[in-house]
PDB file of C-alpha atoms in Angstrom:
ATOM      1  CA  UNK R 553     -40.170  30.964   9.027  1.00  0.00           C
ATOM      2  CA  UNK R 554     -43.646  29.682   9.133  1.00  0.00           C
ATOM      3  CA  UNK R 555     -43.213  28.655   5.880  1.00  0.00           C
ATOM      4  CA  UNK R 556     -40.920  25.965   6.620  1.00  0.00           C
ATOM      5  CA  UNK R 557     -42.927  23.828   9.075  1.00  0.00           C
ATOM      6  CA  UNK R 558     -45.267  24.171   6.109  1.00  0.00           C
ATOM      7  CA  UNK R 559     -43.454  22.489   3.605  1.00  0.00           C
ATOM      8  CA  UNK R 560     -44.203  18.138   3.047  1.00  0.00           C
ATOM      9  CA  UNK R 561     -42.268  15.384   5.183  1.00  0.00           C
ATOM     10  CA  UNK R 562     -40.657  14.600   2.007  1.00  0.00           C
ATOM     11  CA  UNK R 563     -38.376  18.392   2.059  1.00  0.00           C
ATOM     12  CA  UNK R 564     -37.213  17.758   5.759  1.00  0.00           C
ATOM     13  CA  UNK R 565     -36.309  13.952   5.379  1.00  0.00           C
ATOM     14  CA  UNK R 566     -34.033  15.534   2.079  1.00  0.00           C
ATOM     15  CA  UNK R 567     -32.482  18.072   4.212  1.00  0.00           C
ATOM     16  CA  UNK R 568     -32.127  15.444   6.671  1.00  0.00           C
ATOM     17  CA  UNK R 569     -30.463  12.835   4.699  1.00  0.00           C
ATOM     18  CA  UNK R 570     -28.370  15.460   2.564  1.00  0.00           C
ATOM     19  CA  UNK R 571     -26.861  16.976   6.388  1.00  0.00           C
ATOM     20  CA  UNK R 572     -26.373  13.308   7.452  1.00  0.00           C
ATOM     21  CA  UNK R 573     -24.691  12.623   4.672  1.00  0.00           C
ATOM     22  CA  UNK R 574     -22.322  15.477   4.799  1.00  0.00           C
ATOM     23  CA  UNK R 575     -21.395  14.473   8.547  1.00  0.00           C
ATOM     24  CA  UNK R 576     -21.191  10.702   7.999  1.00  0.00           C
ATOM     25  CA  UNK R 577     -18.537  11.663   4.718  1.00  0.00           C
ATOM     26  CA  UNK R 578     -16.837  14.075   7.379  1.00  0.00           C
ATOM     27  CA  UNK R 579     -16.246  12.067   9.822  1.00  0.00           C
ATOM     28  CA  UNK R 580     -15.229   9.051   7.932  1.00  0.00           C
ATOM     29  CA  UNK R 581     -12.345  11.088   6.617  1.00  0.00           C
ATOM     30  CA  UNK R 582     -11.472  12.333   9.597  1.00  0.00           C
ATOM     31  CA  UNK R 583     -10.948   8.784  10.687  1.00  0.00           C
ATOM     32  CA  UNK R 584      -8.858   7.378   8.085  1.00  0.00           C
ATOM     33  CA  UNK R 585      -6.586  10.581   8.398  1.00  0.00           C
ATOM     34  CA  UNK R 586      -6.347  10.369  11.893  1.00  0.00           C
ATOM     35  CA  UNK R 587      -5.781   6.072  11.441  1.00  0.00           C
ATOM     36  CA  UNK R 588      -3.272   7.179   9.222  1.00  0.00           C
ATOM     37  CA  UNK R 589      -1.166   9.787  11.108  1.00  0.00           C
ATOM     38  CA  UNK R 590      -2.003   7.009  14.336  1.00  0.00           C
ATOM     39  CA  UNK R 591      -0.417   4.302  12.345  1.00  0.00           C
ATOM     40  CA  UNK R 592       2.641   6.570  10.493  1.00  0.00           C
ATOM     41  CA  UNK R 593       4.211   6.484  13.973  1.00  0.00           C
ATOM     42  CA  UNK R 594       4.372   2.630  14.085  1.00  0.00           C
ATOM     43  CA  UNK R 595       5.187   2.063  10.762  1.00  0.00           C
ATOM     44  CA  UNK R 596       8.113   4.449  10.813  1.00  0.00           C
ATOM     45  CA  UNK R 597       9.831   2.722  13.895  1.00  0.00           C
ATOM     46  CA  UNK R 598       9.194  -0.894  12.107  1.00  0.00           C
ATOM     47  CA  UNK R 599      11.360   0.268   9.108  1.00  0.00           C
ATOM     48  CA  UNK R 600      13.882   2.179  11.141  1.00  0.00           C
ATOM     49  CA  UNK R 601      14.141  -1.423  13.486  1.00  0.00           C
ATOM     50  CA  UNK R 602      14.516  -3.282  10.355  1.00  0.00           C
ATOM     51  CA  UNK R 603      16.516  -1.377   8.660  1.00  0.00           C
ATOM     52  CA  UNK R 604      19.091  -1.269  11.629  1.00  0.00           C
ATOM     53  CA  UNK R 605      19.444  -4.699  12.034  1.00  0.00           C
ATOM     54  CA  UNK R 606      19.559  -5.501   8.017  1.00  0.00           C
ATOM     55  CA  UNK R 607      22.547  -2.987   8.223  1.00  0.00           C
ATOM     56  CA  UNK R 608      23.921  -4.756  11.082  1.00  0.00           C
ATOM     57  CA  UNK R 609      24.041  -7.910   9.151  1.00  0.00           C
ATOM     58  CA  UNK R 610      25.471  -5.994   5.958  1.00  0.00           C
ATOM     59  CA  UNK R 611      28.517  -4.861   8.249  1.00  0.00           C
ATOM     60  CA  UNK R 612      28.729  -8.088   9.644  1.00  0.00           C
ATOM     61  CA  UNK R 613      29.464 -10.035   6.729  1.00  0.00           C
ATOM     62  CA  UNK R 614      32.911 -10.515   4.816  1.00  0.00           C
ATOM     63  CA  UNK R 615      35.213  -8.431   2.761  1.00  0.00           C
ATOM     64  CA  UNK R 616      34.900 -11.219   0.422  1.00  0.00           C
ATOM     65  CA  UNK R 617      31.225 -10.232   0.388  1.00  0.00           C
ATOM     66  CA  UNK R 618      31.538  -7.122   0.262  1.00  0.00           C
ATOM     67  CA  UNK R 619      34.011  -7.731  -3.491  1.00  0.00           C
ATOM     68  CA  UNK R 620      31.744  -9.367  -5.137  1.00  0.00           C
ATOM     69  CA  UNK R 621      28.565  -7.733  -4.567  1.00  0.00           C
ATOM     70  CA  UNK R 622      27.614  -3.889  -5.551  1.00  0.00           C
ATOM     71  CA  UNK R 623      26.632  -1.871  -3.117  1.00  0.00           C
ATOM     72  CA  UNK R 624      24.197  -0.454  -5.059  1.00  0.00           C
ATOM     73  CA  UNK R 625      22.173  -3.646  -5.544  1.00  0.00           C
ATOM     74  CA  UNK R 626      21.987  -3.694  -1.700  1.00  0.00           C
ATOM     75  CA  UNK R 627      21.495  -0.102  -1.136  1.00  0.00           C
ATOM     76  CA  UNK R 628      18.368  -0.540  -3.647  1.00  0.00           C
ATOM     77  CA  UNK R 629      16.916  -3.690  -1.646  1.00  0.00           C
ATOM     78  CA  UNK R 630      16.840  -1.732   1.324  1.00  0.00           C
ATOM     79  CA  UNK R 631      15.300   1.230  -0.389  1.00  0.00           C
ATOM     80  CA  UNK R 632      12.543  -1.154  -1.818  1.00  0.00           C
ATOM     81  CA  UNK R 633      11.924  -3.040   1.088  1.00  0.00           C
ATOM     82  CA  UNK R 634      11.580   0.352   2.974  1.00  0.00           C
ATOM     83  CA  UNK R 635       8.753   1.320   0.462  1.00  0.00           C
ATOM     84  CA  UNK R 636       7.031  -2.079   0.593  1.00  0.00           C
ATOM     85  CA  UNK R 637       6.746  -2.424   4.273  1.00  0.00           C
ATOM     86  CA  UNK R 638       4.175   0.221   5.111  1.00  0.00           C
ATOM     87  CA  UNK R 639       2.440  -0.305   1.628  1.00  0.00           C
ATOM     88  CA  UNK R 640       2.022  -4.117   2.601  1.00  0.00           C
ATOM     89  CA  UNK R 641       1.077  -3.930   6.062  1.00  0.00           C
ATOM     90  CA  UNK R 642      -1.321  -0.955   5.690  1.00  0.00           C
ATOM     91  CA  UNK R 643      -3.339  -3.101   2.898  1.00  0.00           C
ATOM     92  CA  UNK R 644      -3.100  -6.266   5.242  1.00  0.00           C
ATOM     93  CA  UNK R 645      -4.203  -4.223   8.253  1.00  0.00           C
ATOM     94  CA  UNK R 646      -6.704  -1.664   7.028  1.00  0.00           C
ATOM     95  CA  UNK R 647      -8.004  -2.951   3.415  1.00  0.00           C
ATOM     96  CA  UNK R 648      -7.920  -6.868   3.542  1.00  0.00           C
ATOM     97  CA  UNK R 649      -8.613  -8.554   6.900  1.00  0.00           C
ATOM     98  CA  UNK R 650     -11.512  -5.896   7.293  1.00  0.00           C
ATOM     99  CA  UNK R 651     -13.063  -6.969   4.198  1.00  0.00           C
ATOM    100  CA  UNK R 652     -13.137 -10.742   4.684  1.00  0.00           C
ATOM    101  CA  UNK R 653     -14.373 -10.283   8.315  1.00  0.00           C
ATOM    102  CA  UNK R 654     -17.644  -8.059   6.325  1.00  0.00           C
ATOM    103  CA  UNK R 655     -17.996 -10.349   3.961  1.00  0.00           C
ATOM    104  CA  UNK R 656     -18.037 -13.584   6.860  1.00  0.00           C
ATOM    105  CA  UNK R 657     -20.195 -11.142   8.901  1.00  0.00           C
ATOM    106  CA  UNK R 658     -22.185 -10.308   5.932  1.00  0.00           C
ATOM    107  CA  UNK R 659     -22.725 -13.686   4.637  1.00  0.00           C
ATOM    108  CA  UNK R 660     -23.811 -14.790   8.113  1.00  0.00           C
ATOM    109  CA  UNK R 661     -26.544 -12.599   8.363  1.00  0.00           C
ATOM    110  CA  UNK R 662     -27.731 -13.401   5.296  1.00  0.00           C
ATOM    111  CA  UNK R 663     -27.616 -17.034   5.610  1.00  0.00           C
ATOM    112  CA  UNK R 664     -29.506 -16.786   9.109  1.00  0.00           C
ATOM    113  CA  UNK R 665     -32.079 -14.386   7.806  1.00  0.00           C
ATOM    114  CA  UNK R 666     -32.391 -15.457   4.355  1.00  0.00           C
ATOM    115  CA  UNK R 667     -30.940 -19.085   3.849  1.00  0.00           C
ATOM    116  CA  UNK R 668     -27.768 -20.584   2.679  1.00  0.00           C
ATOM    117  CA  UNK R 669     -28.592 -19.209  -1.110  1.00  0.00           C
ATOM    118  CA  UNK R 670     -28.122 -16.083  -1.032  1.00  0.00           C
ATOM    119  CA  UNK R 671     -25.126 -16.332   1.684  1.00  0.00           C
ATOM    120  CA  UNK R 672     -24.112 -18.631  -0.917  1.00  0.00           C
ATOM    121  CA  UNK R 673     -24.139 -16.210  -3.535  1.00  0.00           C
ATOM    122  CA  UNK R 674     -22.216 -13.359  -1.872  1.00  0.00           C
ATOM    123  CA  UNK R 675     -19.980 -15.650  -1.076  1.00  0.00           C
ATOM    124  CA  UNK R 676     -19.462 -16.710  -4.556  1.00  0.00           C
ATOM    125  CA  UNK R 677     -19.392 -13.117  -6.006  1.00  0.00           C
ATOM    126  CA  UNK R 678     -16.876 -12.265  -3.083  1.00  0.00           C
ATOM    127  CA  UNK R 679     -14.452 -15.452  -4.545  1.00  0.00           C
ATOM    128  CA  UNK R 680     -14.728 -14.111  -8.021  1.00  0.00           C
ATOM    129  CA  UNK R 681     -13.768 -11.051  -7.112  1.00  0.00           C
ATOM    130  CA  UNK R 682     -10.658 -12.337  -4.826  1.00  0.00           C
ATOM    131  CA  UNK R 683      -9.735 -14.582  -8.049  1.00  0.00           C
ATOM    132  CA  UNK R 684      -9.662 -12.045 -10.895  1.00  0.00           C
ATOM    133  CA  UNK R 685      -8.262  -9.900  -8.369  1.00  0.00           C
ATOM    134  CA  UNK R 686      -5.344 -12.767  -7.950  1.00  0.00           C
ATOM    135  CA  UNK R 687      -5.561 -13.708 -11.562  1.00  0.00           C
ATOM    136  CA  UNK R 688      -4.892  -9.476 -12.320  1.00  0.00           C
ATOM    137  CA  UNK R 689      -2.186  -8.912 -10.297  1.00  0.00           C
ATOM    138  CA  UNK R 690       0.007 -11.642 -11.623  1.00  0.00           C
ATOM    139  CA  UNK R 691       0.610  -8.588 -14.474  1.00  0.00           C
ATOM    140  CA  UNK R 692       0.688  -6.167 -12.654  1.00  0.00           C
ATOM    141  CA  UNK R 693       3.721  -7.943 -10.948  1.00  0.00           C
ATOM    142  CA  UNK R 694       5.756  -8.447 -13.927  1.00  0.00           C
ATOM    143  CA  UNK R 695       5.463  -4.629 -14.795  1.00  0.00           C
ATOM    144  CA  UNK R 696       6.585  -4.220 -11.917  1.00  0.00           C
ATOM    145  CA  UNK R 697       9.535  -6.592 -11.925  1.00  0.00           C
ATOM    146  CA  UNK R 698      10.596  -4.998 -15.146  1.00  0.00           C
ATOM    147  CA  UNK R 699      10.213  -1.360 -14.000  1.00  0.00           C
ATOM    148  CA  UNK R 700      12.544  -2.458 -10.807  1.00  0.00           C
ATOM    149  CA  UNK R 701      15.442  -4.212 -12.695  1.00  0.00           C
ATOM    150  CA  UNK R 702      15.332  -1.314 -15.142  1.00  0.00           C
ATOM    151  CA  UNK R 703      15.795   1.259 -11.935  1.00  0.00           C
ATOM    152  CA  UNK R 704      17.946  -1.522 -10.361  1.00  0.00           C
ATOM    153  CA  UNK R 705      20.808  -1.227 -13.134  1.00  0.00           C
ATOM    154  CA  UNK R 706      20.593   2.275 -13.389  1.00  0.00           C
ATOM    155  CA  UNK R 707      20.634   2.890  -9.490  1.00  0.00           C
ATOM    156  CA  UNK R 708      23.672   0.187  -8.774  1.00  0.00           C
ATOM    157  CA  UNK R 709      25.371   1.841 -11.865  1.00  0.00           C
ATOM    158  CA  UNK R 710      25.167   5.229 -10.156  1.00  0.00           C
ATOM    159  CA  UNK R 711      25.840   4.362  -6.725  1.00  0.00           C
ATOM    160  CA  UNK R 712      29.159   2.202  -7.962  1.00  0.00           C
ATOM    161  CA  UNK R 713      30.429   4.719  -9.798  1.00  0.00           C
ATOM    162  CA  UNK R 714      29.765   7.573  -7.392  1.00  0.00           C
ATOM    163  CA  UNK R 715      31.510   5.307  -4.922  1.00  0.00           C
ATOM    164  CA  UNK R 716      34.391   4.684  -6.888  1.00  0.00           C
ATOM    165  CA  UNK R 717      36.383   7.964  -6.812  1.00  0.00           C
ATOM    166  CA  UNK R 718      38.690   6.195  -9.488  1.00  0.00           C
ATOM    167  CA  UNK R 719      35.868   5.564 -11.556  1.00  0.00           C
ATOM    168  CA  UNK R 720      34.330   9.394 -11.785  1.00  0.00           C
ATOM    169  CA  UNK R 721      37.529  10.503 -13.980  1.00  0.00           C
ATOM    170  CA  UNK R 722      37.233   7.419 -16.400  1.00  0.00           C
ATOM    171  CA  UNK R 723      33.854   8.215 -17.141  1.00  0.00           C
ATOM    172  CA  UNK R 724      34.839  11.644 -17.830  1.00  0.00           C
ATOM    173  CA  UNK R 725      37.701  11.091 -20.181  1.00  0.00           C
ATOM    174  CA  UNK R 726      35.091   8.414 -21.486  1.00  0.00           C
ATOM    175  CA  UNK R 727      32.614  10.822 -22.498  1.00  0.00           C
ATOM    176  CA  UNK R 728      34.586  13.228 -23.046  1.00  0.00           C
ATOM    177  CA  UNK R 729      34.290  12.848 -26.582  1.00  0.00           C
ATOM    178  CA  UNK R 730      30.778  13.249 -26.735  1.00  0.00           C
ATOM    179  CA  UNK R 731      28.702  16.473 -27.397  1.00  0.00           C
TER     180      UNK R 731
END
């Protein structure tokens, strides 16, 4: 016990840093989980709104409509954009406007303490990193554009089909004749 208050400044500012450390990690996941389960509420009554009124429209339109499109090119549309809406919005909300407002605030403070240079600078490494980020993604899009027409045509394929009572026994006596 006496031991302790014996021991150099440099033990107690470790301890102190290492506990600080643990709280500061603590809490900061506490408060993206509790952002999170905040935000899930909102998000979930966005899609349901727009996913009403995109139905609304569906019904809306003509028979003739109707004919010529697959349903399961629409019914896959939906299911996308209901995927993409809290993906986009969360990254808008939570991940990008907070990082250019740092980086302004950032570069601020650095240009009124240490000049336009160096504000200059972070500014510089910050547009690098949004253009290779810009200059990336352009790949990562067509992946994804491939990956989504292949699970397009398979999805619309199923969902016709399944739709089409008259179609379920062709494609049995179709296949029939395979092992």
């Amino acid at each position: 016990s006496v031991e302790y208050f014996n021991r150099p400044p440099l033990f107690h500012t470790v301890i102190l840093l290492l506990i600080s450390y643990g709280v500061i990690w603590l809490i900061s996941h506490l408060i993206v989980n509790l952002r999170q389960i905040i935000i899930y509420r909102v998000f979930e009554k966005g899609i349901h709104k727009f996913t009403s009124e995109v139905f609304q429209k569906i019904l809306n339109l003509s028979m003739k409509y109707h004919i010529s499109n697959t349903t399961g090119n629409i019914m896959n549309s939906i299911e996308r954009a209901q995927m993409s809406i809290p993906v986009i919005s969360y990254g808008l909300i939570f991940i990008i406007f907070p990082m250019v407002i740092e980086v302004v605030i950032a570069a601020g403070v650095l240009w009124y303490y240490y000049g336009i240079l160096i504000a200059g600078i972070l500014f510089l490494i910050f547009l690098s990193y949004a253009l290779f980020t810009w200059y990336c993604i352009s790949w990562i899009v067509e992946a994804q554009r491939k990956g989504n027409k292949c699970h397009q045509r398979v999805s619309d394929y199923i969902t016709d089909v399944l739709m089409n009572i008259e179609g379920i026994p062709a494609y049995m006596i179709k296949t029939a004749g395979r092992p």
